[in-house]
Coordinates of C-alpha atoms in Angstrom, one line a residue:
M249 CA 0.0 0.0 0.0
T250 CA 1.3 3.4 -0.9
V251 CA 0.6 6.2 1.5
P252 CA 0.5 9.6 -0.3
Y253 CA 2.6 12.3 1.3
T254 CA 0.9 15.5 2.1
T255 CA 2.1 18.6 3.9
K256 CA -1.5 19.4 5.1
R257 CA -2.5 18.2 8.5
T258 CA -6.2 17.8 8.9
A259 CA -8.5 16.4 11.6
S260 CA -9.2 12.7 11.2
D261 CA -12.7 11.3 10.7
I262 CA -11.8 7.8 11.6
G263 CA -12.9 8.0 15.2
P264 CA -11.7 9.0 18.7
R265 CA -8.1 8.4 19.7
R266 CA -6.1 8.7 22.9
L267 CA -4.1 11.6 21.5
R268 CA -5.8 14.8 20.2
A269 CA -4.4 18.2 19.4
D270 CA -5.9 19.5 22.6
N271 CA -4.5 16.9 25.0
I272 CA -0.9 16.5 23.9
N273 CA 2.0 18.1 25.7
P274 CA 1.2 21.8 25.7
N275 CA 4.9 22.7 25.6
V276 CA 5.2 21.0 22.2
K277 CA 2.2 23.0 20.9
A278 CA 3.7 26.2 22.3
A279 CA 7.1 25.7 20.6
K280 CA 7.6 27.7 17.4
Y281 CA 10.3 27.1 14.8
A282 CA 9.9 29.6 12.0
V283 CA 12.6 28.3 9.6
R284 CA 10.6 25.1 9.1
G285 CA 7.1 26.8 9.4
E286 CA 4.3 27.6 7.0
L287 CA 6.5 29.2 4.4
A288 CA 8.8 26.2 4.2
V289 CA 5.9 23.8 4.0
K290 CA 4.3 25.9 1.2
A291 CA 7.7 26.1 -0.6
E292 CA 8.0 22.3 -0.5
E293 CA 4.5 22.0 -2.0
Y294 CA 5.5 24.3 -4.9
R295 CA 8.7 22.2 -5.4
V296 CA 6.7 19.0 -5.6
R297 CA 4.3 20.6 -8.1
L298 CA 7.1 21.7 -10.3
A299 CA 8.7 18.3 -10.2
K300 CA 5.5 16.8 -11.4
G301 CA 5.5 19.2 -14.4
D302 CA 3.1 21.8 -13.2
K303 CA 3.4 24.8 -15.5
S304 CA 0.9 27.0 -13.9
L305 CA 3.2 28.7 -11.4
P306 CA 4.9 32.0 -12.2
F307 CA 8.4 30.6 -11.6
D308 CA 10.3 27.5 -12.7
S309 CA 12.3 26.7 -9.5
V310 CA 12.0 27.1 -5.8
I311 CA 14.9 28.7 -3.9
F312 CA 15.0 27.5 -0.3
A313 CA 16.7 30.6 1.1
N314 CA 15.0 30.0 4.5
I315 CA 17.6 27.7 6.0
G316 CA 21.3 27.3 6.0
N317 CA 21.4 24.1 4.0
P318 CA 24.3 24.6 1.7
Q319 CA 24.3 21.3 -0.3
Q320 CA 20.6 21.7 -1.0
L321 CA 21.6 24.8 -2.8
D322 CA 24.3 23.2 -4.9
Q323 CA 27.4 23.7 -2.6
K324 CA 29.6 20.8 -3.6
P325 CA 31.0 18.5 -0.9
I326 CA 34.7 18.6 -0.3
T327 CA 36.3 15.7 -2.1
F328 CA 38.7 14.5 0.6
F329 CA 35.9 14.4 3.1
R330 CA 33.6 12.3 0.9
Q331 CA 36.4 10.0 -0.2
V332 CA 37.2 9.1 3.4
L333 CA 33.5 8.7 4.3
S334 CA 33.0 6.4 1.3
L335 CA 35.7 4.1 2.6
L336 CA 34.3 4.2 6.1
E337 CA 30.9 3.2 4.8
N338 CA 32.4 0.4 2.6
P339 CA 35.7 -0.8 4.1
A340 CA 35.9 -3.5 1.5
L341 CA 37.1 -0.8 -0.9
L342 CA 40.3 -0.6 1.1
E343 CA 41.2 -4.1 -0.3
K344 CA 41.7 -2.5 -3.7
P345 CA 44.0 0.5 -3.0
E346 CA 45.5 0.5 -6.5
A347 CA 42.1 0.8 -8.1
L348 CA 41.1 3.5 -5.7
R349 CA 44.2 5.5 -6.7
S350 CA 44.4 4.8 -10.4
S351 CA 40.7 4.6 -11.4
F352 CA 38.9 6.7 -8.9
G353 CA 41.3 9.5 -7.9
Y354 CA 41.8 8.6 -4.3
N355 CA 45.0 9.9 -2.8
Q356 CA 47.0 7.8 -0.3
D357 CA 46.2 10.2 2.6
A358 CA 42.5 9.6 2.2
I359 CA 43.1 5.9 2.3
D360 CA 45.3 6.2 5.3
R361 CA 42.8 8.4 7.2
A362 CA 40.0 6.0 6.6
K363 CA 42.2 3.2 8.0
K364 CA 43.1 5.2 11.0
L365 CA 39.5 6.1 11.8
L366 CA 38.4 2.5 11.4
A367 CA 41.1 1.3 13.8
D368 CA 39.4 3.5 16.4
I369 CA 35.7 3.1 15.7
Q370 CA 35.8 -0.4 14.1
S371 CA 32.7 0.3 12.1
V372 CA 30.4 3.3 11.4
G373 CA 27.6 0.8 12.1
A374 CA 28.6 0.3 15.7
Y375 CA 27.9 2.4 18.7
S376 CA 30.8 4.5 19.9
H377 CA 31.6 5.8 23.4
S378 CA 28.6 8.0 24.4
Q379 CA 30.8 11.0 24.6
G380 CA 32.2 10.3 21.1
A381 CA 35.1 8.2 19.8
P382 CA 38.3 8.8 21.8
L383 CA 40.5 9.4 18.7
I384 CA 38.1 11.9 17.3
R385 CA 37.8 13.8 20.6
E386 CA 41.6 14.0 20.7
S387 CA 41.6 15.5 17.2
V388 CA 39.0 18.1 18.2
A389 CA 41.2 19.0 21.3
R390 CA 44.2 19.5 19.1
F391 CA 42.1 21.7 16.8
I392 CA 41.0 23.9 19.7
E393 CA 44.5 24.2 21.1
E394 CA 45.8 25.3 17.7
R395 CA 43.0 27.7 17.2
D396 CA 43.1 29.4 20.6
G397 CA 46.6 28.8 21.9
F398 CA 45.3 27.2 25.1
P399 CA 45.1 23.5 26.2
A400 CA 41.9 21.5 25.6
N401 CA 41.1 18.2 27.3
P402 CA 39.3 15.5 25.3
Q403 CA 37.5 14.6 28.5
D404 CA 35.7 17.9 28.3
L405 CA 34.5 17.3 24.8
Y406 CA 31.2 15.8 23.8
L407 CA 30.5 14.9 20.2
C408 CA 26.9 15.4 19.2
A409 CA 24.4 15.0 16.3
G410 CA 24.9 18.6 15.2
A411 CA 25.1 21.6 17.4
S412 CA 21.3 21.6 17.8
S413 CA 21.6 18.3 19.8
G414 CA 24.3 19.9 22.0
V415 CA 22.1 22.9 22.7
S416 CA 19.2 20.6 23.7
T417 CA 21.5 18.7 26.0
L418 CA 22.8 21.9 27.7
L419 CA 19.4 23.5 28.1
N420 CA 17.9 20.3 29.5
V421 CA 20.6 20.3 32.2
I422 CA 20.5 24.0 32.9
C423 CA 16.7 24.5 33.1
H424 CA 15.7 23.0 36.4
A425 CA 12.3 24.6 37.0
P426 CA 9.6 26.7 35.2
N427 CA 11.2 29.9 36.6
A428 CA 14.6 29.0 35.0
G429 CA 15.6 31.7 32.5
V430 CA 18.1 31.9 29.7
L431 CA 19.2 35.2 28.1
V432 CA 18.8 34.9 24.4
P433 CA 19.8 37.5 21.8
I434 CA 17.0 39.0 19.7
P435 CA 17.0 38.4 16.8
Q436 CA 18.0 34.8 17.4
Y437 CA 18.0 31.4 15.8
P438 CA 14.6 30.0 17.0
L439 CA 16.2 26.7 18.2
Y440 CA 16.7 28.5 21.5
T441 CA 13.2 29.8 22.1
A442 CA 11.7 26.5 20.8
T443 CA 13.8 24.4 23.1
L444 CA 13.0 26.6 26.1
S445 CA 9.3 26.3 25.3
L446 CA 9.6 22.5 25.2
L447 CA 11.3 22.7 28.7
N448 CA 8.7 25.0 30.0
A449 CA 11.5 27.4 30.9
Q450 CA 11.8 31.2 30.3
C451 CA 13.4 33.0 27.4
V452 CA 14.9 36.3 28.6
P453 CA 15.4 38.4 25.5
Y454 CA 18.1 41.0 25.0
H455 CA 18.1 43.1 21.9
L456 CA 21.1 43.5 19.6
E457 CA 21.8 46.9 18.2
E458 CA 20.9 47.0 14.5
D459 CA 22.4 50.5 13.9
K460 CA 25.7 49.2 15.4
A461 CA 26.1 46.3 13.0
W462 CA 24.0 44.1 15.2
G463 CA 26.4 44.6 18.1
T464 CA 25.9 43.3 21.6
D465 CA 24.6 46.0 24.0
V466 CA 25.8 45.3 27.5
E467 CA 23.3 47.7 29.0
A468 CA 20.4 45.9 27.2
I469 CA 21.6 42.7 28.8
R470 CA 21.7 44.2 32.2
Q471 CA 18.2 45.7 31.8
S472 CA 16.8 42.3 30.7
L473 CA 18.4 40.8 33.8
V474 CA 16.8 43.3 36.1
R475 CA 13.3 42.8 34.5
A476 CA 13.6 39.0 34.6
K477 CA 14.6 39.0 38.3
S478 CA 11.7 41.3 39.2
D479 CA 9.4 38.9 37.5
G480 CA 10.7 36.0 39.6
T481 CA 12.9 34.4 36.9
E482 CA 16.1 32.8 38.0
V483 CA 18.4 33.7 35.1
R484 CA 21.0 30.9 34.8
A485 CA 22.6 31.3 31.4
I486 CA 23.3 33.6 28.5
V487 CA 23.3 32.5 24.8
V488 CA 25.7 34.2 22.4
I489 CA 25.7 33.3 18.7
N490 CA 29.0 34.3 17.1
P491 CA 29.0 35.0 14.2
G492 CA 25.3 35.8 14.5
N493 CA 22.3 34.0 13.1
P494 CA 20.2 35.6 11.6
T495 CA 22.3 38.8 11.7
G496 CA 25.7 37.6 10.4
A497 CA 27.4 39.9 12.9
S498 CA 30.8 39.0 14.4
L499 CA 31.7 39.9 18.0
S500 CA 34.9 41.7 18.7
P501 CA 37.2 40.6 21.6
E502 CA 35.9 43.6 23.6
D503 CA 32.3 42.5 23.0
I504 CA 33.2 39.0 24.2
K505 CA 34.8 40.4 27.3
S506 CA 31.7 42.4 28.1
V507 CA 29.6 39.2 28.0
L508 CA 32.1 37.4 30.1
D509 CA 32.1 40.2 32.6
I510 CA 28.4 39.9 33.1
A511 CA 28.7 36.1 33.3
A512 CA 31.3 36.4 36.0
E513 CA 29.3 39.0 38.0
E514 CA 25.9 37.2 37.7
K515 CA 27.2 33.6 37.7
L516 CA 25.7 32.9 34.3
V517 CA 26.6 29.8 32.2
V518 CA 27.7 31.1 28.8
I519 CA 26.5 29.1 25.8
A520 CA 28.7 30.2 22.9
D521 CA 27.1 29.0 19.6
E522 CA 30.2 29.3 17.3
V523 CA 29.0 27.1 14.3
Y524 CA 29.8 29.9 11.8
Q525 CA 33.3 30.5 13.0
T526 CA 34.8 30.0 9.6
N527 CA 32.2 32.1 7.9
V528 CA 33.8 35.5 8.7
F529 CA 34.2 38.2 6.1
V530 CA 35.2 41.2 8.3
G531 CA 38.0 40.8 10.9
E532 CA 38.9 37.6 12.5
F533 CA 36.9 35.1 14.6
T534 CA 37.8 35.1 18.3
S535 CA 36.4 32.2 20.3
F536 CA 34.9 32.7 23.7
K537 CA 37.3 30.0 25.1
K538 CA 40.3 32.0 23.9
R539 CA 39.0 35.2 25.3
L540 CA 38.1 33.6 28.6
R541 CA 41.6 32.1 29.0
Q542 CA 43.2 35.4 28.2
L543 CA 41.1 37.2 30.8
Q544 CA 41.9 34.5 33.4
Q545 CA 45.6 35.3 32.9
E546 CA 45.1 39.1 32.8
V547 CA 42.8 39.3 35.9
P548 CA 43.5 36.3 38.2
G549 CA 40.5 35.2 40.2
K550 CA 37.7 37.2 38.5
Y551 CA 36.9 34.8 35.8
D552 CA 37.9 31.5 37.5
N553 CA 34.4 30.2 38.0
V554 CA 32.9 31.2 34.7
E555 CA 31.2 28.2 33.1
L556 CA 31.4 28.1 29.3
A557 CA 30.0 25.7 26.8
S558 CA 31.1 26.2 23.2
L559 CA 29.6 24.6 20.2
H560 CA 30.7 23.8 16.7
S561 CA 29.2 21.9 13.8
V562 CA 29.9 20.3 10.4
S563 CA 26.7 21.8 9.0
K564 CA 28.0 25.3 8.3
G565 CA 31.3 26.9 7.2
M566 CA 32.8 25.5 4.0
V567 CA 31.9 21.9 5.1
G568 CA 28.1 22.3 4.8
E569 CA 27.4 18.7 5.6
C570 CA 24.1 19.3 7.4
G571 CA 22.6 15.9 6.7
H572 CA 25.4 14.0 8.3
R573 CA 24.6 15.5 11.7
G574 CA 28.0 16.0 13.3
G575 CA 29.2 18.5 15.9
Y576 CA 30.7 18.9 19.3
F577 CA 30.5 21.0 22.5
E578 CA 33.3 21.7 25.0
L579 CA 32.7 22.3 28.7
V580 CA 35.0 24.8 30.4
G581 CA 34.9 25.5 34.2
F582 CA 32.0 23.1 34.9
D583 CA 31.7 21.3 38.2
P584 CA 32.9 17.6 37.6
L585 CA 29.7 16.4 39.2
V586 CA 27.6 18.4 36.7
A587 CA 29.7 17.1 33.9
A588 CA 29.0 13.6 35.1
E589 CA 25.3 14.3 34.9
I590 CA 25.7 15.7 31.3
Y591 CA 27.5 12.5 30.4
K592 CA 24.6 10.5 31.8
F593 CA 22.2 12.6 29.8
V594 CA 24.0 12.0 26.5
S595 CA 24.4 8.3 27.4
I596 CA 20.6 7.9 27.4
M597 CA 20.7 8.4 23.6
L598 CA 23.7 5.9 23.4
C599 CA 25.9 7.9 21.0
P600 CA 25.8 10.5 18.2
P601 CA 25.9 9.2 14.6
V602 CA 29.3 7.7 14.1
I603 CA 29.6 8.8 10.5
G604 CA 28.9 12.4 11.7
Q605 CA 31.6 12.0 14.3
C606 CA 34.1 11.0 11.6
L607 CA 33.2 14.0 9.6
V608 CA 33.9 16.2 12.6
E609 CA 37.4 14.7 12.7
L610 CA 37.9 15.5 9.0
M611 CA 36.6 19.1 9.6
V612 CA 39.1 19.8 12.5
N613 CA 41.9 17.8 10.9
P614 CA 41.9 18.5 7.1
P615 CA 44.8 17.7 4.7
K616 CA 47.9 19.6 5.7
K617 CA 50.3 21.4 3.4
G618 CA 52.6 18.8 1.7
E619 CA 50.0 16.0 1.8
P620 CA 48.6 14.7 -1.5
S621 CA 45.0 15.9 -1.0
Y622 CA 46.0 19.4 0.3
E623 CA 46.0 21.3 -3.0
L624 CA 42.6 20.2 -4.1
Y625 CA 41.2 20.7 -0.6
E626 CA 42.5 24.3 -0.5
K627 CA 41.1 25.0 -3.9
E628 CA 37.7 23.7 -3.0
Y629 CA 37.6 25.3 0.4
N630 CA 38.7 28.7 -0.8
G631 CA 36.4 28.5 -3.8
I632 CA 33.4 28.0 -1.5
S633 CA 34.5 30.7 0.8
D634 CA 35.0 33.3 -2.0
G635 CA 31.7 32.3 -3.6
L636 CA 29.8 32.9 -0.4
H637 CA 31.4 36.3 0.1
K638 CA 30.7 37.4 -3.5
R639 CA 27.0 36.3 -3.3
A640 CA 26.6 38.0 0.1
L641 CA 27.9 41.3 -1.4
A642 CA 25.8 40.9 -4.5
L643 CA 22.6 40.4 -2.4
Y644 CA 23.6 43.3 -0.1
E645 CA 24.0 45.6 -3.1
A646 CA 20.6 44.5 -4.4
F647 CA 19.0 45.3 -1.1
K648 CA 20.6 48.7 -1.1
Q649 CA 18.7 49.6 -4.3
M650 CA 15.3 48.5 -3.0
E651 CA 12.8 51.0 -1.7
G652 CA 12.3 50.9 2.0
V653 CA 15.0 48.2 2.6
E654 CA 18.0 48.7 4.8
C655 CA 20.7 46.1 5.4
Q656 CA 23.9 45.9 7.4
E657 CA 27.0 45.1 5.4
P658 CA 27.6 41.3 5.6
Q659 CA 30.2 40.4 8.2
G660 CA 29.8 36.6 8.3
A661 CA 27.6 33.5 8.7
M662 CA 25.3 32.7 5.8
Y663 CA 22.5 35.2 6.1
L664 CA 21.4 38.8 5.6
F665 CA 18.7 40.2 7.8
P666 CA 17.4 43.4 6.1
S667 CA 14.8 45.7 7.6
I668 CA 11.8 46.6 5.5
T669 CA 9.4 49.5 5.7
L670 CA 6.1 48.6 4.1
P671 CA 3.3 50.9 3.0
P672 CA 0.4 51.3 5.4
K673 CA -1.9 49.6 2.9
A674 CA 0.3 46.5 3.0
V675 CA 0.2 46.5 6.8
E676 CA -3.6 46.7 6.6
A677 CA -3.8 43.9 4.1
A678 CA -1.7 41.7 6.4
A679 CA -3.9 42.5 9.4
A680 CA -7.0 41.6 7.4
E681 CA -5.4 38.1 7.0
G682 CA -4.5 38.0 10.6
R683 CA -0.8 38.0 9.8
N684 CA 2.2 40.0 10.8
A685 CA 3.2 42.4 8.0
D686 CA 6.6 40.7 7.4
E687 CA 5.0 37.3 7.2
F688 CA 2.5 38.7 4.7
Y689 CA 5.3 40.1 2.6
C690 CA 7.3 36.8 2.7
L691 CA 4.3 34.8 1.6
R692 CA 3.6 37.1 -1.3
L693 CA 7.3 36.9 -2.2
L694 CA 7.1 33.1 -2.3
D695 CA 3.9 33.0 -4.3
A696 CA 5.3 35.3 -6.9
T697 CA 8.9 34.2 -7.2
G698 CA 9.4 30.8 -5.6
V699 CA 12.0 32.3 -3.2
C700 CA 11.4 31.2 0.4
V701 CA 12.7 33.5 3.1
V702 CA 11.8 33.8 6.8
P703 CA 10.0 36.7 8.3
G704 CA 11.8 38.6 11.1
S705 CA 9.0 37.9 13.5
G706 CA 10.2 34.3 13.5
F707 CA 13.5 35.4 15.1
G708 CA 12.3 38.3 17.2
Q709 CA 12.7 41.9 16.4
K710 CA 12.2 45.3 18.1
E711 CA 8.7 46.6 18.2
N712 CA 7.5 48.5 15.2
T713 CA 10.2 47.0 13.0
L714 CA 10.0 44.5 10.2
H715 CA 12.7 42.2 8.7
F716 CA 13.3 39.0 6.9
R717 CA 16.2 36.6 6.8
T718 CA 17.6 35.1 3.7
T719 CA 20.6 33.0 3.1
F720 CA 23.0 33.9 0.3
L721 CA 23.8 30.2 -0.5
A722 CA 21.9 29.8 -3.7
P723 CA 24.1 30.1 -6.8
G724 CA 23.6 32.6 -9.6
T725 CA 21.8 35.9 -9.5
D726 CA 18.4 35.0 -11.1
W727 CA 16.8 34.6 -7.8
V728 CA 18.1 37.9 -6.5
D729 CA 16.6 39.6 -9.6
R730 CA 13.3 37.9 -8.8
I731 CA 13.3 39.5 -5.3
V732 CA 14.1 42.9 -6.7
K733 CA 11.3 42.7 -9.3
F734 CA 8.8 41.4 -6.8
H735 CA 9.6 44.1 -4.3
A736 CA 9.1 46.9 -6.8
E737 CA 5.8 45.5 -7.8
F738 CA 4.7 44.9 -4.2
M739 CA 5.5 48.5 -3.1
A740 CA 3.7 49.9 -6.2
K741 CA 0.6 47.8 -5.5
Y742 CA 0.2 48.9 -1.9
K743 CA 1.1 52.6 -2.2

């Protein structure tokens, strides 16, 4: 029997069941995740229609600019990574090394890396240590040491099924009661608000400063803390996304110090989401771990008890392997008894995907200069990086030409988050449909162009402002031209 797929969820007429929409966990119903919401569902419906030959739509392709999913938008995987993964998935290929080299273009370092990983994990089909394979955690520790110039301990590292899984683990441990609060930047990636909703915990928003390139405003954080405390919320942690999502902003070492100052004063756990650390166009990336260690040297005692959890992932950067679900988080300054509870928590899920763990190892330990695969790796890596930067600038220039649109110059990550000023008639039309004005705009954009973006209301925004988030991952400029044309027609229609 073939069950047809549909994106529409409707009430069943089969009869009563134990579970109904009105008696499931209310925290699940309360959670919202805009990047996979109504717009994404509708975009997928359009994609299916086009795939079936539907010619009635006013566009011939759907551009999923709603989510940072590089390979869906034609970013090519890095050859060395995929060669090693193919050998891990099918170790029998290692019995034919000459054929691999002469017929399929495998270099010896790819073959050697696969053998080394298999010696540690035995098989990608077997469970690993719950914290992650030891050899891979050792590679991650070396990467962190080389990046920051300070030691890293493999025992403090936890491999996970993408950074999202790590965030869920950390928030599950941190949020002990309904009055537990976590400071979250606004605008923010809705993973944080959705997870806090699931945990019946409190999101304590602090607004970033759009007119200062989406910088962190220390005073805004302090004001949010005061308000939360007066409401009876026990603020336990602060989330920082660096470089930012959806804003793309990169924090300076001084900005990081300001956050760590507050964390030290208020005894806040710092959750540093650093999955875009290689997507930096302006300046250099500074990790929270590096800055914390520097401050601990500069001001002995003040920062000694700061608890920091830093996350990284294979999904972003030039790797872009979202579907392989690999990442890690590092604990710094945590009580060993708390770390033991975190280990117990991750053990309940047995282990993260082993193939994803191996991809983490490849990300943090790519081919080195002088090794056979290095030249191609560098060419592919730099080609992806340069392409992303060029597309970001092209999209930025397009937004600058659009009426009522303002956008900060791209600094990093994979997104732009322009503000839009819509005519009053457009706002009225949105209200008549019971929608936010930015959501109304984004839906009309999708219907007219096939370009799927996310309204700013899905990430949070200051009152009386409107935004949308778009990736700049899609190749070419056709889809950008579609946006420009639509915007001009939309503004003219509602003037």
